[in-house]
Tab-separated table of C-alpha atoms and ligand atoms in Angstrom:
chain	number	residue	atom	x	y	z
A	1293	MET	CA	13.964	74.071	-27.432
A	1294	GLY	CA	14.389	70.524	-26.291
A	1295	ILE	CA	12.352	68.876	-23.645
A	1296	ILE	CA	14.251	68.248	-20.455
A	1297	SER	CA	14.148	64.589	-19.601
A	1298	ARG	CA	13.241	63.876	-15.995
A	1299	GLY	CA	14.486	60.327	-16.311
A	1300	PHE	CA	12.535	57.138	-16.268
A	1301	ARG	CA	11.212	56.240	-12.868
A	1302	GLY	CA	9.474	52.999	-13.737
A	1303	ARG	CA	6.478	51.965	-11.670
A	1304	ARG	CA	8.039	52.817	-8.357
A	1305	GLN	CA	6.611	56.123	-7.238
A	1306	ASP	CA	8.712	58.280	-4.930
A	1307	GLY	CA	5.762	60.078	-3.350
A	1308	PRO	CA	5.841	63.229	-1.232
A	1309	PRO	CA	9.152	63.435	0.670
A	1310	ASP	CA	7.430	64.497	3.891
A	1311	ARG	CA	5.384	61.282	3.820
A	1312	VAL	CA	7.812	58.751	2.350
A	1313	PRO	CA	11.028	58.096	4.325
A	1314	PRO	CA	14.420	57.814	2.604
A	1315	GLY	CA	14.884	54.740	0.417
A	1316	GLN	CA	11.175	53.864	0.392
A	1317	TYR	CA	8.761	53.730	-2.573
A	1318	LEU	CA	4.973	53.835	-2.580
A	1319	THR	CA	2.708	50.904	-3.264
A	1320	ASP	CA	-1.074	50.677	-3.549
A	1321	ASP	CA	-0.983	46.935	-2.880
A	1322	PHE	CA	-0.912	45.477	0.588
A	1323	PRO	CA	1.942	42.936	0.441
A	1324	VAL	CA	1.939	40.055	2.920
A	1325	LEU	CA	5.202	39.455	4.792
A	1326	SER	CA	5.199	36.572	7.244
A	1327	ALA	CA	8.183	34.638	8.568
A	1328	GLY	CA	6.096	31.477	8.953
A	1329	PRO	CA	2.631	30.022	8.395
A	1330	THR	CA	-0.487	32.013	9.295
A	1331	PRO	CA	-1.813	30.825	12.668
A	1332	HIS	CA	-5.580	30.440	13.021
A	1333	ARG	CA	-6.442	30.892	16.687
A	1334	PRO	CA	-10.179	30.451	17.372
A	1335	LEU	CA	-11.645	33.569	19.003
A	1336	GLU	CA	-12.918	31.583	21.991
A	1337	GLU	CA	-9.289	30.643	22.773
A	1338	TRP	CA	-7.895	34.110	22.103
A	1339	THR	CA	-6.785	36.348	24.964
A	1340	PHE	CA	-4.681	39.488	25.150
A	1341	SER	CA	-2.360	39.751	28.160
A	1342	ILE	CA	-0.092	42.329	29.701
A	1343	GLN	CA	2.661	40.561	31.637
A	1344	GLY	CA	5.436	41.872	33.853
A	1345	GLY	CA	3.383	44.408	35.810
A	1346	ALA	CA	2.494	44.157	39.507
A	1347	GLU	CA	-0.447	41.928	38.470
A	1348	PRO	CA	-0.863	40.178	35.104
A	1349	VAL	CA	-3.885	41.443	33.159
A	1350	SER	CA	-5.777	39.534	30.498
A	1351	TRP	CA	-8.847	40.107	28.311
A	1352	THR	CA	-10.930	37.580	26.403
A	1353	TRP	CA	-11.877	38.474	22.813
A	1354	GLU	CA	-15.290	39.639	23.985
A	1355	GLU	CA	-13.795	41.766	26.752
A	1356	PHE	CA	-11.184	43.164	24.414
A	1357	ARG	CA	-13.796	44.160	21.825
A	1358	ALA	CA	-15.726	45.986	24.545
A	1359	LEU	CA	-12.740	48.242	25.333
A	1360	HIS	CA	-12.774	51.792	23.990
A	1361	SER	CA	-11.558	51.693	20.388
A	1362	GLU	CA	-10.165	54.288	18.006
A	1363	THR	CA	-10.075	54.541	14.229
A	1364	VAL	CA	-6.775	55.872	12.926
A	1365	THR	CA	-5.390	56.613	9.464
A	1366	LYS	CA	-1.619	56.129	9.219
A	1367	ASP	CA	1.229	55.695	6.742
A	1368	ILE	CA	3.155	52.408	7.048
A	1369	HIS	CA	6.734	51.629	6.027
A	1370	CYS	CA	8.199	48.151	5.518
A	1371	VAL	CA	11.953	47.673	5.771
A	1372	THR	CA	11.795	45.865	2.379
A	1373	LYS	CA	11.184	49.434	1.095
A	1374	TRP	CA	7.488	49.657	0.351
A	1375	SER	CA	5.429	52.358	2.009
A	1376	LYS	CA	1.669	52.683	1.934
A	1377	LEU	CA	-0.113	55.943	2.722
A	1378	ASP	CA	-3.381	56.539	4.564
A	1379	THR	CA	-4.067	53.030	5.822
A	1380	SER	CA	-7.126	52.923	8.081
A	1381	TRP	CA	-7.345	50.762	11.193
A	1382	GLU	CA	-9.568	50.275	14.207
A	1383	GLY	CA	-8.433	48.992	17.572
A	1384	VAL	CA	-7.492	49.728	21.142
A	1385	SER	CA	-4.740	52.182	22.052
A	1386	VAL	CA	-1.852	50.652	24.011
A	1387	ASP	CA	-2.372	53.567	26.441
A	1388	THR	CA	-5.821	52.151	27.202
A	1389	LEU	CA	-4.346	48.673	27.743
A	1390	LEU	CA	-1.661	49.913	30.143
A	1391	GLU	CA	-4.048	52.101	32.173
A	1392	GLY	CA	-3.824	51.324	35.884
A	1393	ILE	CA	-0.989	48.789	35.518
A	1394	GLU	CA	1.817	49.385	38.001
A	1395	HIS	CA	5.281	48.722	36.599
A	1396	ASP	CA	8.876	49.982	36.276
A	1397	ALA	CA	9.298	48.890	32.670
A	1398	GLU	CA	11.096	50.862	29.979
A	1399	TYR	CA	10.613	48.304	27.206
A	1400	VAL	CA	8.005	45.884	25.967
A	1401	LEU	CA	8.330	42.628	24.077
A	1402	ALA	CA	5.251	41.852	21.981
A	1403	PHE	CA	4.460	38.137	21.709
A	1404	CYS	CA	2.267	36.368	19.185
A	1405	ASP	CA	0.617	33.165	18.084
A	1406	GLY	CA	3.253	31.399	15.978
A	1407	GLY	CA	6.105	32.516	18.238
A	1408	TYR	CA	7.069	35.844	16.627
A	1409	THR	CA	8.309	38.540	18.995
A	1410	THR	CA	9.403	42.150	18.611
A	1411	ASN	CA	10.852	44.580	21.148
A	1412	LEU	CA	9.947	48.220	21.602
A	1413	PRO	CA	10.853	51.037	23.967
A	1414	LEU	CA	7.791	51.806	26.116
A	1415	GLU	CA	7.835	55.386	24.853
A	1416	ASP	CA	7.305	54.112	21.286
A	1417	VAL	CA	4.031	52.439	22.246
A	1418	THR	CA	2.578	55.081	24.598
A	1419	ASP	CA	1.129	58.588	24.167
A	1420	GLY	CA	-1.044	57.676	21.204
A	1421	LYS	CA	1.666	55.965	19.109
A	1422	ALA	CA	0.499	52.333	19.072
A	1423	TRP	CA	-2.674	50.269	18.896
A	1424	VAL	CA	-3.805	46.661	18.950
A	1425	VAL	CA	-5.986	46.694	15.843
A	1426	TYR	CA	-8.658	44.232	14.687
A	1427	ARG	CA	-10.149	46.055	11.690
A	1428	TYR	CA	-8.477	47.257	8.497
A	1429	ASP	CA	-10.196	49.496	5.952
A	1430	GLY	CA	-13.553	48.977	7.663
A	1431	GLU	CA	-13.396	45.161	7.649
A	1432	PRO	CA	-12.248	42.544	10.173
A	1433	LEU	CA	-8.483	42.129	9.819
A	1434	ASP	CA	-7.602	39.276	7.411
A	1435	ALA	CA	-5.677	36.396	8.981
A	1436	GLU	CA	-2.760	36.908	6.574
A	1437	HIS	CA	-2.440	40.522	7.768
A	1438	GLY	CA	-2.493	39.486	11.424
A	1439	GLY	CA	-6.130	38.828	12.269
A	1440	PRO	CA	-7.781	38.519	14.649
A	1441	ALA	CA	-5.548	41.303	15.986
A	1442	ARG	CA	-2.151	42.817	15.392
A	1443	LEU	CA	-0.010	45.517	16.874
A	1444	LEU	CA	0.163	48.767	14.872
A	1445	VAL	CA	3.194	50.980	15.505
A	1446	PRO	CA	3.143	53.016	12.306
A	1447	HIS	CA	6.012	55.420	13.089
A	1448	LEU	CA	8.487	52.495	13.159
A	1449	TYR	CA	9.283	49.966	10.393
A	1450	PHE	CA	6.352	47.629	9.956
A	1451	TRP	CA	8.140	44.560	11.360
A	1452	LYS	CA	7.403	46.134	14.780
A	1453	SER	CA	3.675	45.810	14.027
A	1454	ALA	CA	3.431	42.224	15.254
A	1455	LYS	CA	0.721	40.162	13.575
A	1456	TRP	CA	-1.393	37.693	15.607
A	1457	VAL	CA	-0.289	39.538	18.732
A	1458	ARG	CA	-1.388	37.986	22.016
A	1459	GLY	CA	0.195	40.309	24.514
A	1460	LEU	CA	2.909	42.606	25.724
A	1461	SER	CA	5.577	41.672	28.220
A	1462	LEU	CA	6.775	44.671	30.255
A	1463	ARG	CA	10.572	44.664	30.687
A	1464	GLU	CA	13.180	46.730	32.481
A	1465	GLU	CA	15.792	45.740	29.863
A	1466	ASP	CA	15.555	45.729	26.072
A	1467	GLU	CA	15.524	42.204	24.662
A	1468	PRO	CA	15.791	41.687	20.890
A	1469	GLY	CA	12.798	40.041	19.249
A	1470	PHE	CA	12.735	37.776	16.186
A	1471	TRP	CA	14.084	40.084	13.469
A	1472	GLU	CA	16.130	42.133	15.914
A	1473	SER	CA	18.051	38.934	16.824
A	1474	ASN	CA	18.665	38.411	13.103
A	1475	GLY	CA	20.425	41.656	12.246
A	1476	TYR	CA	17.590	44.153	12.189
A	1477	HIS	CA	17.830	47.364	14.163
A	1478	LEU	CA	16.667	47.352	17.790
A	1479	ARG	CA	14.414	50.401	17.255
A	1480	GLY	CA	13.713	50.724	13.513
A	1481	ASP	CA	12.881	54.369	12.857
A	1482	PRO	CA	12.279	54.658	9.077
A	1483	TRP	CA	13.050	58.403	9.044
A	1484	LEU	CA	16.543	57.587	10.391
A	1485	GLU	CA	16.819	54.507	8.113
A	1486	GLN	CA	17.442	52.294	11.137
A	1487	ARG	CA	17.227	49.095	9.103
A	1488	TYR	CA	20.085	46.941	10.418
A	1489	TRP	CA	22.465	46.712	13.362
A	1490	GLY	CA	24.832	49.661	13.151
A	1491	ASP	CA	22.493	51.924	11.134
B	1286	MTE	N1	3.685	37.537	13.919
B	1286	MTE	C1	4.319	38.148	12.904
B	1286	MTE	N2	4.200	39.481	12.794
B	1286	MTE	C2	4.810	40.134	11.784
B	1286	MTE	C3	5.618	39.445	10.860
B	1286	MTE	C4	5.741	38.044	11.005
B	1286	MTE	O1	6.434	37.368	10.237
B	1286	MTE	N3	5.070	37.431	12.035
B	1286	MTE	N4	6.264	40.128	9.857
B	1286	MTE	C5	6.509	41.541	10.111
B	1286	MTE	C6	6.957	42.237	8.926
B	1286	MTE	S1	8.561	42.035	8.483
B	1286	MTE	C7	6.148	43.097	8.252
B	1286	MTE	S2	6.707	44.066	6.989
B	1286	MTE	C8	4.707	43.188	8.569
B	1286	MTE	C9	3.928	42.795	7.351
B	1286	MTE	O2	2.561	42.901	7.589
B	1286	MTE	P1	1.581	42.535	6.419
B	1286	MTE	O3	1.831	41.104	6.047
B	1286	MTE	O4	0.209	42.775	6.944
B	1286	MTE	O5	1.916	43.470	5.276
B	1286	MTE	O6	4.314	42.347	9.633
B	1286	MTE	C10	5.266	42.241	10.654
B	1286	MTE	N5	4.676	41.474	11.706
B	1287	MO	MO1	8.964	43.766	6.877
């Protein structure tokens, strides 16, 4: 009897459907996607701030590194269709950063060295869903991947994981960030394929 052809899939692996959202393929590489040049902020000038609460809060690099950290292993999904499984990160949970801050916000806008911004509903960055990470795969985070620190919001498309992040601005209203002002979806859930406006 003949062999049933499964069709040629090329080098793009589909991966397990419960791990890889619709339209995505797996990669073992770690592509770099940056809308501009890589900023190089010296650590002694670096701070992380939470704005828009009753009182602004800010940590120096040293203070930030002394906060309770977590190591997490997560799958990441870029809107350009690559997904990468089991990436390992260390950093501070956004829950830890928001502890004790009084506010009425329902959204945050992450802001960064270099001017990039991205908006997120507060509920997408709380309850153990988001971190400000400074280590990747056991090493300090490379500058091209967002070092010294980036946001990690792995359950949303990776453009929400702002590189070179310097703080979160608490907002009562949703305000589109950089890509969201340029046609990308306000929320960006990869399992719902929320890639562009109208998806
Ligand atoms: N500050 C900043 N953060 C950013 C970006 C950017 O251009 N600037 N690109 C976003 C996009 S579109 C993606 S897919 C990821 C890419 O992260 P990587 O370069 O570490 O793979 O960073 C996101 N965060
Ligand atoms: Mo992206």
